[in-house]
mmCIF file of N, CA and C in Angstrom:
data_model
loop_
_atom_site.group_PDB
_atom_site.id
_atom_site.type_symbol
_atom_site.label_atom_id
_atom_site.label_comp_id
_atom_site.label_asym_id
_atom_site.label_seq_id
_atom_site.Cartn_x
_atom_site.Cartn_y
_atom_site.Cartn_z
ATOM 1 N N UNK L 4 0.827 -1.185 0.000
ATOM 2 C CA UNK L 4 0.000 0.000 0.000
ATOM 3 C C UNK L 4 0.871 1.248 0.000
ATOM 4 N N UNK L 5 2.079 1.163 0.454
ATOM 5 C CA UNK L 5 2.657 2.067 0.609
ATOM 6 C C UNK L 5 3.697 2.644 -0.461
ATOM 7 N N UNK L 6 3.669 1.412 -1.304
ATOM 8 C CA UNK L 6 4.481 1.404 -2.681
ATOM 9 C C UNK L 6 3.496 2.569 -3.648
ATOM 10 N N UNK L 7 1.965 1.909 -2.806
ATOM 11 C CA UNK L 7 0.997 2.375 -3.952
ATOM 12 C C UNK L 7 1.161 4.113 -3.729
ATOM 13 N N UNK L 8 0.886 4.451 -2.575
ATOM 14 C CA UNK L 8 0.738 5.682 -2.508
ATOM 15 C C UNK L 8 1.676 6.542 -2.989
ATOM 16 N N UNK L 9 3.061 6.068 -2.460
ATOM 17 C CA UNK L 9 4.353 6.646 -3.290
ATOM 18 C C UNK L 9 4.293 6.941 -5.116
ATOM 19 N N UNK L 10 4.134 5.813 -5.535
ATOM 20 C CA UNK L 10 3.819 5.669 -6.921
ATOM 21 C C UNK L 10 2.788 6.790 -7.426
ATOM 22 N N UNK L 11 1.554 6.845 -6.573
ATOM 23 C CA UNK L 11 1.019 7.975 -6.809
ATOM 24 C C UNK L 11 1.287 9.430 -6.589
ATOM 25 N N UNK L 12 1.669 9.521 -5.675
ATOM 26 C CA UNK L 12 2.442 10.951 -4.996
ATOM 27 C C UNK L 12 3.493 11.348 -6.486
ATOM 28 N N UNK L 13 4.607 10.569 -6.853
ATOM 29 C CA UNK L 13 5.415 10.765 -7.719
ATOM 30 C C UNK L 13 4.482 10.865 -9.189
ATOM 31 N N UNK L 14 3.782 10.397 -9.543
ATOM 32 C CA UNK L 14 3.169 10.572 -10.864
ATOM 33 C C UNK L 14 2.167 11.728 -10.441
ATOM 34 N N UNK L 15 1.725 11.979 -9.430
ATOM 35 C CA UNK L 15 0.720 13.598 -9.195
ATOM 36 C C UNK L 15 1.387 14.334 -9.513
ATOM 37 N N UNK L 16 3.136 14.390 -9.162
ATOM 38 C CA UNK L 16 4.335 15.436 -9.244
ATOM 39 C C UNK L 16 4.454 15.604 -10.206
ATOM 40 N N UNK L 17 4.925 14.592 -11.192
ATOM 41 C CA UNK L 17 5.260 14.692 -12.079
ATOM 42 C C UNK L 17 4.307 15.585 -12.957
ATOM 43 N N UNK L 18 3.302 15.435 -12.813
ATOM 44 C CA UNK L 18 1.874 15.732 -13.671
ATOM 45 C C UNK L 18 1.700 17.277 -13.611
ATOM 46 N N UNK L 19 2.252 17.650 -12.304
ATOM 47 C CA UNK L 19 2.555 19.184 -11.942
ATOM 48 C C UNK L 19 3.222 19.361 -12.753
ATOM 49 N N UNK L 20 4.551 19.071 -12.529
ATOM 50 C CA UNK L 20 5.669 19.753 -12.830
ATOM 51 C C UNK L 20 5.708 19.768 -14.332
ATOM 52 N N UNK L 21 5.328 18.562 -15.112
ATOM 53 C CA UNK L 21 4.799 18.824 -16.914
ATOM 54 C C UNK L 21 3.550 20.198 -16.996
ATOM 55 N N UNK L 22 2.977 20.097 -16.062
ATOM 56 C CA UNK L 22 2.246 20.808 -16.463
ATOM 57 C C UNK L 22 2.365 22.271 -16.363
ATOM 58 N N UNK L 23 3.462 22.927 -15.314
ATOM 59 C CA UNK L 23 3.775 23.695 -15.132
ATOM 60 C C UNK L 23 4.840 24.223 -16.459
ATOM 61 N N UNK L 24 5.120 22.990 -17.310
ATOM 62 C CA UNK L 24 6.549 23.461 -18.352
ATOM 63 C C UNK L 24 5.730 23.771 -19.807
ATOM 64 N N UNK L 25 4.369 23.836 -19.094
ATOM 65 C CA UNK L 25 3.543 23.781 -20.735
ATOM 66 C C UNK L 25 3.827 25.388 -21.336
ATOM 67 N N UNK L 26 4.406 25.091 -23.080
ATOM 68 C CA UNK L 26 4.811 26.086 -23.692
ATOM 69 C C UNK L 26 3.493 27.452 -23.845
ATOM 70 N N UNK L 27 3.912 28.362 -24.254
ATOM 71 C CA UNK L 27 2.828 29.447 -24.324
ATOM 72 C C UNK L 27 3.202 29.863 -25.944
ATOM 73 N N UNK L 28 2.231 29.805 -26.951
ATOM 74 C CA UNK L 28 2.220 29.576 -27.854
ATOM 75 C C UNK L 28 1.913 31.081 -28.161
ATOM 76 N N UNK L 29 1.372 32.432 -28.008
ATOM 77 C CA UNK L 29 1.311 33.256 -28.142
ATOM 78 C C UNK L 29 2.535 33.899 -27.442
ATOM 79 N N UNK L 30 3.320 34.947 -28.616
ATOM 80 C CA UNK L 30 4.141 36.040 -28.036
ATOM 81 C C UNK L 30 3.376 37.686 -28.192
ATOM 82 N N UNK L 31 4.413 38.141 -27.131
ATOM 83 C CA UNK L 31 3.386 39.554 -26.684
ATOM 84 C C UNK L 31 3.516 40.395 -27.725
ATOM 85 N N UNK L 32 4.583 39.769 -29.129
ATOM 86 C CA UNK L 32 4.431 41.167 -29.939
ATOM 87 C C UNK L 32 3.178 40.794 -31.074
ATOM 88 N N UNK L 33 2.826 39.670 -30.940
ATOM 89 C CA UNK L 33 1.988 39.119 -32.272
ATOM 90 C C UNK L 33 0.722 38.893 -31.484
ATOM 91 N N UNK L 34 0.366 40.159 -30.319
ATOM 92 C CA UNK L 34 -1.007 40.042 -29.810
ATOM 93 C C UNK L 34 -2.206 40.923 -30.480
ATOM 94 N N UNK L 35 -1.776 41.494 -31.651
ATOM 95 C CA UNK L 35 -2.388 42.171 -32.592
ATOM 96 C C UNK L 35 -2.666 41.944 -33.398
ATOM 97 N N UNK L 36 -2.677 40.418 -33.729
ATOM 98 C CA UNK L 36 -3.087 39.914 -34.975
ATOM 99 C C UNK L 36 -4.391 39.402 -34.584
ATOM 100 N N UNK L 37 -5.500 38.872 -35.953
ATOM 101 C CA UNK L 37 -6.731 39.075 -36.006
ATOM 102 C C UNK L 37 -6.943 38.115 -34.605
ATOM 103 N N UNK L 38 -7.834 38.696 -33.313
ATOM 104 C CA UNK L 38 -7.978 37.473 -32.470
ATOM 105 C C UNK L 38 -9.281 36.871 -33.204
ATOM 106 N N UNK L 39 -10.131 37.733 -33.936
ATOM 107 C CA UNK L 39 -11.223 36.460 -34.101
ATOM 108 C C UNK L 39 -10.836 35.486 -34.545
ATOM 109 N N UNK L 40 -9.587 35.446 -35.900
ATOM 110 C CA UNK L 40 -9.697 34.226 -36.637
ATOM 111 C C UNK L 40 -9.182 33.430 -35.654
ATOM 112 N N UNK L 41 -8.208 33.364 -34.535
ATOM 113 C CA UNK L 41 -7.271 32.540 -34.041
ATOM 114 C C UNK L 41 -8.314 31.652 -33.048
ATOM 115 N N UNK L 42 -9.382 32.929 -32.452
ATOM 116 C CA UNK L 42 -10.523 32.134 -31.550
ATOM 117 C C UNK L 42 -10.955 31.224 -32.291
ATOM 118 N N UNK L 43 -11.744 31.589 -33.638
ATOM 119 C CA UNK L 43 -12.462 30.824 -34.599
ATOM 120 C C UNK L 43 -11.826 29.667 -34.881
ATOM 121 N N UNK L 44 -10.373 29.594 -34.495
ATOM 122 C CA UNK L 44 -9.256 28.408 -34.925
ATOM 123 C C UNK L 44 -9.577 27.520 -33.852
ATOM 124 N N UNK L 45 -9.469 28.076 -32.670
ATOM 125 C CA UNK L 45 -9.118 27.450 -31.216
ATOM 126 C C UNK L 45 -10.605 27.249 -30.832
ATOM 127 N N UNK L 46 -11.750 27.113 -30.932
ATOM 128 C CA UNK L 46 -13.068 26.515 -30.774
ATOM 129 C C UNK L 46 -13.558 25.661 -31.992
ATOM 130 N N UNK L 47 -12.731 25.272 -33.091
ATOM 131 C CA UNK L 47 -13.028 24.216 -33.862
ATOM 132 C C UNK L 47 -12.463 22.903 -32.919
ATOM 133 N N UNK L 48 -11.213 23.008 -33.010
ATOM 134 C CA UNK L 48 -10.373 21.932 -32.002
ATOM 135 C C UNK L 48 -10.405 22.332 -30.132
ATOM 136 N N UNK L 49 -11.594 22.770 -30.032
ATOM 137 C CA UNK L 49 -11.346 22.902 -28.678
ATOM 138 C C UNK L 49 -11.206 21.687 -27.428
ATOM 139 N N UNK L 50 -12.249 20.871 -28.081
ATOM 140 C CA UNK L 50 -13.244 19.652 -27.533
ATOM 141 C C UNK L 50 -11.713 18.735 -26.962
ATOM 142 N N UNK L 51 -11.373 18.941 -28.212
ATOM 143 C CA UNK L 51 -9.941 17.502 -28.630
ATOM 144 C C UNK L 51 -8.918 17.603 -27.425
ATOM 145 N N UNK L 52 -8.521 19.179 -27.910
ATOM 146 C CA UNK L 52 -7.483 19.703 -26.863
ATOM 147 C C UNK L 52 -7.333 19.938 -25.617
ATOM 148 N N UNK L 53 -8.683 20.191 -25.301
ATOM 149 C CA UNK L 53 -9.333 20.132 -23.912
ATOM 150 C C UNK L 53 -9.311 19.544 -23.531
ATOM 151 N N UNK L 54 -9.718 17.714 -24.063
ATOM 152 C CA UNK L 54 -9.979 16.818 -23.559
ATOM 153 C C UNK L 54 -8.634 16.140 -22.893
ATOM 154 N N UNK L 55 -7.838 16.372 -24.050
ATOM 155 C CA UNK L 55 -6.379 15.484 -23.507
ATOM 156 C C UNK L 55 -5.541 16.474 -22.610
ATOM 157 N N UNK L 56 -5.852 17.705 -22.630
ATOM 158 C CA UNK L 56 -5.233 18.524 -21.437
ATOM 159 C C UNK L 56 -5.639 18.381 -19.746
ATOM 160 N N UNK L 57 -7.293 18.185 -20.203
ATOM 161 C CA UNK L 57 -7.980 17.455 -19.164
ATOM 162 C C UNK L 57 -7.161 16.141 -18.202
ATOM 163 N N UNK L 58 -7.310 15.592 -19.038
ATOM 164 C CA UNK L 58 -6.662 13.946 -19.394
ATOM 165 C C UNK L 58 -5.295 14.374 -17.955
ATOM 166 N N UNK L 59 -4.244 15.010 -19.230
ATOM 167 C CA UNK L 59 -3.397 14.842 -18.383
ATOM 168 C C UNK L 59 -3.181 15.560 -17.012
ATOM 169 N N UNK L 60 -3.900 16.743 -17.014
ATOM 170 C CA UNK L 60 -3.996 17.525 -15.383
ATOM 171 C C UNK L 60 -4.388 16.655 -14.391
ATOM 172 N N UNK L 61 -5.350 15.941 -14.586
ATOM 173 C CA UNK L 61 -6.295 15.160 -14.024
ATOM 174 C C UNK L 61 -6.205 13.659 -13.893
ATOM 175 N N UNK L 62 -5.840 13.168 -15.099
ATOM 176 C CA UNK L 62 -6.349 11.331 -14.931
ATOM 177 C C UNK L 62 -4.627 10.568 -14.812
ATOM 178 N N UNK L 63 -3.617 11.019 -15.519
ATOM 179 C CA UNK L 63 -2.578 10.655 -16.157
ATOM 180 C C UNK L 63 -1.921 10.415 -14.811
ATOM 181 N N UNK L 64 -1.798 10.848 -13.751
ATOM 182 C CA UNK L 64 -1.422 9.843 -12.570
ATOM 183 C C UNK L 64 -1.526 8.415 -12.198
ATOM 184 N N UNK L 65 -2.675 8.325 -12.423
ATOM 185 C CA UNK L 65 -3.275 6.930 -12.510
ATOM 186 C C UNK L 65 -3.186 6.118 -13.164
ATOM 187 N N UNK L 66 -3.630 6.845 -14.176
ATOM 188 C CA UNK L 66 -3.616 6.317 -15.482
ATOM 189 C C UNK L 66 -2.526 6.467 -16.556
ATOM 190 N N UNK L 67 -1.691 6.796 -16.804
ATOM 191 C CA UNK L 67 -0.162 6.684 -17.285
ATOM 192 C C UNK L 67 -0.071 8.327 -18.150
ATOM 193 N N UNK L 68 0.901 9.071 -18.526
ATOM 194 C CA UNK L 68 0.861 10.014 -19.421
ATOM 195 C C UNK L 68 0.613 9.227 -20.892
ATOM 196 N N UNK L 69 1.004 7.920 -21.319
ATOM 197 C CA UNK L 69 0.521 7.443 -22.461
ATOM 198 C C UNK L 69 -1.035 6.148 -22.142
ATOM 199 N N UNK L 70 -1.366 6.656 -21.700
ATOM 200 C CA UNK L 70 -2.408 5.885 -21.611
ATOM 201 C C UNK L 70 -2.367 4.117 -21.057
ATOM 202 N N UNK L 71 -1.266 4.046 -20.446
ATOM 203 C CA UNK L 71 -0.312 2.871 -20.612
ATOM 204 C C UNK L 71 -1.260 2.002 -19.064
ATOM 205 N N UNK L 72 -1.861 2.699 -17.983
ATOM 206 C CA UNK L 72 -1.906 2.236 -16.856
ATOM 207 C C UNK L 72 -1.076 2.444 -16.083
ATOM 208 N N UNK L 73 -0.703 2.612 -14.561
ATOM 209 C CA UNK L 73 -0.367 2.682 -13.864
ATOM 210 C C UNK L 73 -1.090 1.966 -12.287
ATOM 211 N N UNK L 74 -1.581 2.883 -11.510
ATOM 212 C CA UNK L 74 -2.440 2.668 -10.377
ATOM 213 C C UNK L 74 -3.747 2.134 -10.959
ATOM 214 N N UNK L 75 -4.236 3.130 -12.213
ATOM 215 C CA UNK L 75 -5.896 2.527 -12.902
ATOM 216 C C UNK L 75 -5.220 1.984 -13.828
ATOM 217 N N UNK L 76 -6.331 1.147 -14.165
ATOM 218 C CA UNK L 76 -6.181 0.090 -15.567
ATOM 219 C C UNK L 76 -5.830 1.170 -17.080
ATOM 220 N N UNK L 77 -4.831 0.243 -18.275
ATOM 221 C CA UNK L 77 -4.781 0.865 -19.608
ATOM 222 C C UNK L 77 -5.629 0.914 -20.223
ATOM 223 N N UNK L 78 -5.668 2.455 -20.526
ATOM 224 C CA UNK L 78 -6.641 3.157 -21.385
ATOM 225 C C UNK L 78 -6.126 2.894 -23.241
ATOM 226 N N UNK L 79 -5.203 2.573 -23.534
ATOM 227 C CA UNK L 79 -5.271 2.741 -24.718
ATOM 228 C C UNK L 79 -5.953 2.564 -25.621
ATOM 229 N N UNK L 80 -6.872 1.206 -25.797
ATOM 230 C CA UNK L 80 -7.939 0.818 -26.312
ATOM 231 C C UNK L 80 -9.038 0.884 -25.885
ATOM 232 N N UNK L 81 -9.578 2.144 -24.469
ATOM 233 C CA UNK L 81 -10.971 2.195 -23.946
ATOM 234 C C UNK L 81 -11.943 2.477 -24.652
ATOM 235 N N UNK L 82 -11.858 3.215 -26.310
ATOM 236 C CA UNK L 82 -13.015 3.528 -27.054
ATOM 237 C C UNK L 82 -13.418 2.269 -28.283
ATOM 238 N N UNK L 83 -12.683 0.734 -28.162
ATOM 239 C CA UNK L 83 -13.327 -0.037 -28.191
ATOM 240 C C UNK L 83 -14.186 -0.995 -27.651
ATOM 241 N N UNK L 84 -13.830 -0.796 -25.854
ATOM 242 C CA UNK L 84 -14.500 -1.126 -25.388
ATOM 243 C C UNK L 84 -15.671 -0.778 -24.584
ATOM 244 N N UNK L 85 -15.951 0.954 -24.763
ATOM 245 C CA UNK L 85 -16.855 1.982 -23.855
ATOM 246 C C UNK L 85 -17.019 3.210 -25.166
ATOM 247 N N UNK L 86 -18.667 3.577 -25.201
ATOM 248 C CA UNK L 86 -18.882 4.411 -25.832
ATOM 249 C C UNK L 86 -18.392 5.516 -24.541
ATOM 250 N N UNK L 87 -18.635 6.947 -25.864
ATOM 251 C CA UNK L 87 -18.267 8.390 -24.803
ATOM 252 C C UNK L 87 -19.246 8.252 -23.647
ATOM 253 N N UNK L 88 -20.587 7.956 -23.817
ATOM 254 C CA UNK L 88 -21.145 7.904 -22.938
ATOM 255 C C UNK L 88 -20.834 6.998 -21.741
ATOM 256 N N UNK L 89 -20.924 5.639 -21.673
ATOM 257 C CA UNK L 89 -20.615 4.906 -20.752
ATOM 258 C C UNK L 89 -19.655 5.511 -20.211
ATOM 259 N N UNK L 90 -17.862 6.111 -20.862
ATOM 260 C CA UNK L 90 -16.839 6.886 -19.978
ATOM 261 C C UNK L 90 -17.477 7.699 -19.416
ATOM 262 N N UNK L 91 -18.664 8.779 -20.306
ATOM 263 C CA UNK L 91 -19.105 9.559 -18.955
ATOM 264 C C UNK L 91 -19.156 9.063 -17.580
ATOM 265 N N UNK L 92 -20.244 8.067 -17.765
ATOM 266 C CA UNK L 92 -20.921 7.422 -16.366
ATOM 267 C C UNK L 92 -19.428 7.238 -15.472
ATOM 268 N N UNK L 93 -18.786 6.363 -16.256
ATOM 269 C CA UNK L 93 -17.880 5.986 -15.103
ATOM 270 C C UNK L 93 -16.765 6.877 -14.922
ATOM 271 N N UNK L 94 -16.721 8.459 -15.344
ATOM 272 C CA UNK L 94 -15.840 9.540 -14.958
ATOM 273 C C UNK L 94 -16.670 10.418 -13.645
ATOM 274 N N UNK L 95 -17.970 10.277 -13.812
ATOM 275 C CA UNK L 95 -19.053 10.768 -12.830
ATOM 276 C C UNK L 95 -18.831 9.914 -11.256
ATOM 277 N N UNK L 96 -19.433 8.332 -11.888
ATOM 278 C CA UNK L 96 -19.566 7.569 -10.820
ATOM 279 C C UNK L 96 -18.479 6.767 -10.248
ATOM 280 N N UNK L 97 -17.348 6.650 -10.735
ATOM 281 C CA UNK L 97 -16.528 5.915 -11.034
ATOM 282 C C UNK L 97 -16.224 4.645 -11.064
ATOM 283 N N UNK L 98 -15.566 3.669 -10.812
ATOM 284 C CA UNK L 98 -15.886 2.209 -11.052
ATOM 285 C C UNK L 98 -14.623 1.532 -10.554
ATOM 286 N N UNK L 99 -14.876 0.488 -10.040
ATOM 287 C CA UNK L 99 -13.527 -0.299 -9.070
ATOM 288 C C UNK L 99 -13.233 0.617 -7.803
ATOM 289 N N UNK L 100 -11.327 0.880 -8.431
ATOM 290 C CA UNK L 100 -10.699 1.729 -7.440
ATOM 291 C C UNK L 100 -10.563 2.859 -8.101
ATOM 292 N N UNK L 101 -11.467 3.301 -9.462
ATOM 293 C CA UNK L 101 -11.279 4.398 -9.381
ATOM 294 C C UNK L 101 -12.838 5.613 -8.657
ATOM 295 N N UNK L 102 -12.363 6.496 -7.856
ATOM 296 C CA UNK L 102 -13.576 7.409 -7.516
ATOM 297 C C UNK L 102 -14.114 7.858 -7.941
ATOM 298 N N UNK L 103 -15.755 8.230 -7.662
ATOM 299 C CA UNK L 103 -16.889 9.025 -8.358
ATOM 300 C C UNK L 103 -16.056 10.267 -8.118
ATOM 301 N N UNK L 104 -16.253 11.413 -9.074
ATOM 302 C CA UNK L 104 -15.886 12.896 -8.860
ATOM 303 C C UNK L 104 -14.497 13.204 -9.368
ATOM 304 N N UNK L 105 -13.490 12.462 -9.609
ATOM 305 C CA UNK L 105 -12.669 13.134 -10.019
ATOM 306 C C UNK L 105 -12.423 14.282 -10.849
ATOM 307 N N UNK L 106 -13.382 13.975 -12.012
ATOM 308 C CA UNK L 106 -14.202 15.510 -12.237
ATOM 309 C C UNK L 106 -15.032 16.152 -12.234
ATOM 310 N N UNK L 107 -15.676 17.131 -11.732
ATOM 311 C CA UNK L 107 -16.686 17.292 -11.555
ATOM 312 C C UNK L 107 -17.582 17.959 -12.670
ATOM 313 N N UNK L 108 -16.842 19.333 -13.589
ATOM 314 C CA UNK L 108 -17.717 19.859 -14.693
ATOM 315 C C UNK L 108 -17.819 19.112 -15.943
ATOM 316 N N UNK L 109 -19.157 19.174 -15.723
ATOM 317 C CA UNK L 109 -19.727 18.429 -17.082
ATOM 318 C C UNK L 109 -19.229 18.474 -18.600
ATOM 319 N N UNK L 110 -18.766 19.624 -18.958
ATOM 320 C CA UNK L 110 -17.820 20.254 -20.027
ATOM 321 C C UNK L 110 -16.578 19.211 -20.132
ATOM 322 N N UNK L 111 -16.029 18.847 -19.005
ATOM 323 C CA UNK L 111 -14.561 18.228 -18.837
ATOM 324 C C UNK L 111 -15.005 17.100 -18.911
ATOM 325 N N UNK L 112 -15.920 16.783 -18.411
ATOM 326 C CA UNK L 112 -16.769 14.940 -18.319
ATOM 327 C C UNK L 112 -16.284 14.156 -19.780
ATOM 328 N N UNK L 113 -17.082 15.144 -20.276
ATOM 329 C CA UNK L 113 -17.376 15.506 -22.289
ATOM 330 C C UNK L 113 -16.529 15.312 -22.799
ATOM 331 N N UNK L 114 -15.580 16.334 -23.084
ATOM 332 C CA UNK L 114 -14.319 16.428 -23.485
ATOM 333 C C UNK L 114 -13.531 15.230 -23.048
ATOM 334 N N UNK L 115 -13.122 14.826 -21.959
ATOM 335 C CA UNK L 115 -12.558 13.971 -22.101
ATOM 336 C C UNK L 115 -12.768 12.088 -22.289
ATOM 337 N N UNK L 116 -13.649 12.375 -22.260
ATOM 338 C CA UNK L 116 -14.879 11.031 -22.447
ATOM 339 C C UNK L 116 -14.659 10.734 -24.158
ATOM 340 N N UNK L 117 -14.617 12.000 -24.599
ATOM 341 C CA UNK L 117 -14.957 12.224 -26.260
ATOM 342 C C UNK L 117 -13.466 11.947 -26.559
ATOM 343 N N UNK L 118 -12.360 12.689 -26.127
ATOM 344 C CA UNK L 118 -10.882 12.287 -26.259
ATOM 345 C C UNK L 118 -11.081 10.315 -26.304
ATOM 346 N N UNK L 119 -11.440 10.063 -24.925
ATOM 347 C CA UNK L 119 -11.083 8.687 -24.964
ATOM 348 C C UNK L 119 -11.802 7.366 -25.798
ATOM 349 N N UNK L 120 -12.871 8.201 -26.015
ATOM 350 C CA UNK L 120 -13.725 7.161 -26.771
ATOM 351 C C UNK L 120 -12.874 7.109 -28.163
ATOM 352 N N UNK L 121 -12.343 7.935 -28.511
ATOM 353 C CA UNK L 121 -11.489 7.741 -29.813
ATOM 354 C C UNK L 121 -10.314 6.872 -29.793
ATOM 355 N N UNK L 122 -9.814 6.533 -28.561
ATOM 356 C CA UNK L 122 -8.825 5.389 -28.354
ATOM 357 C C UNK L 122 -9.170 3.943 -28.864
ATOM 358 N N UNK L 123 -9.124 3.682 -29.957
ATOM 359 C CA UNK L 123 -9.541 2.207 -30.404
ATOM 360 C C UNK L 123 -8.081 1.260 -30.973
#
């Protein structure tokens, strides 16, 4: 148990600390270029990007940064075996050892439900 918790503690860290190194793709001199089109860019692919950003803030402790497993079972192939919906349910309620709530907004439910159902 104590292996387990460690294991987790170190992959929560880790999950920080990637997440803290995430690049910033806008510079301050090219903040004058058209923002509608770039919005109009960034809400076509929002769902996608969201989802796996989701993913990794959130699930990728557990669940591996490649989908590989860790503490929870491998995700790589979960969207042959679970529609988006069913991942909903069990991102809501959760299932085994993993907990109901890990996320709570419905938006993120979505998104990343929709990310994973595409894992086939």
């Amino acid at each position: 148990m104590k292996l387990k918790n460690l294991l987790l503690a170190a992959g929560l860290g880790a999950t920080l600390v990637l997440g803290a190194c995430g690049s910033d793709d806008s510079s301050s001199s090219d903040t004058s270029k058209d923002e509608s089109t770039m919005s109009d860019d960034s809400t076509k692919t929002e769902t996608a990007v969201d989802g796996e950003k989701i993913f990794a803030n959130n699930c990728a402790s557990c669940h591996g940064n490649n989908l590989e497993g860790n503490v929870g079972p491998n995700l790589t192939k979960v969207g042959a075996k679970y529609s988006s919906e069913e991942i909903q349910k069990i991102i809501k309620n959760g299932k085994g050892q993993m907990p109901a709530g890990v996320l709570k907004d419905d938006k993120e439910i979505v998104a990343v439900a929709d990310w994973l159902a595409d894992k086939k």
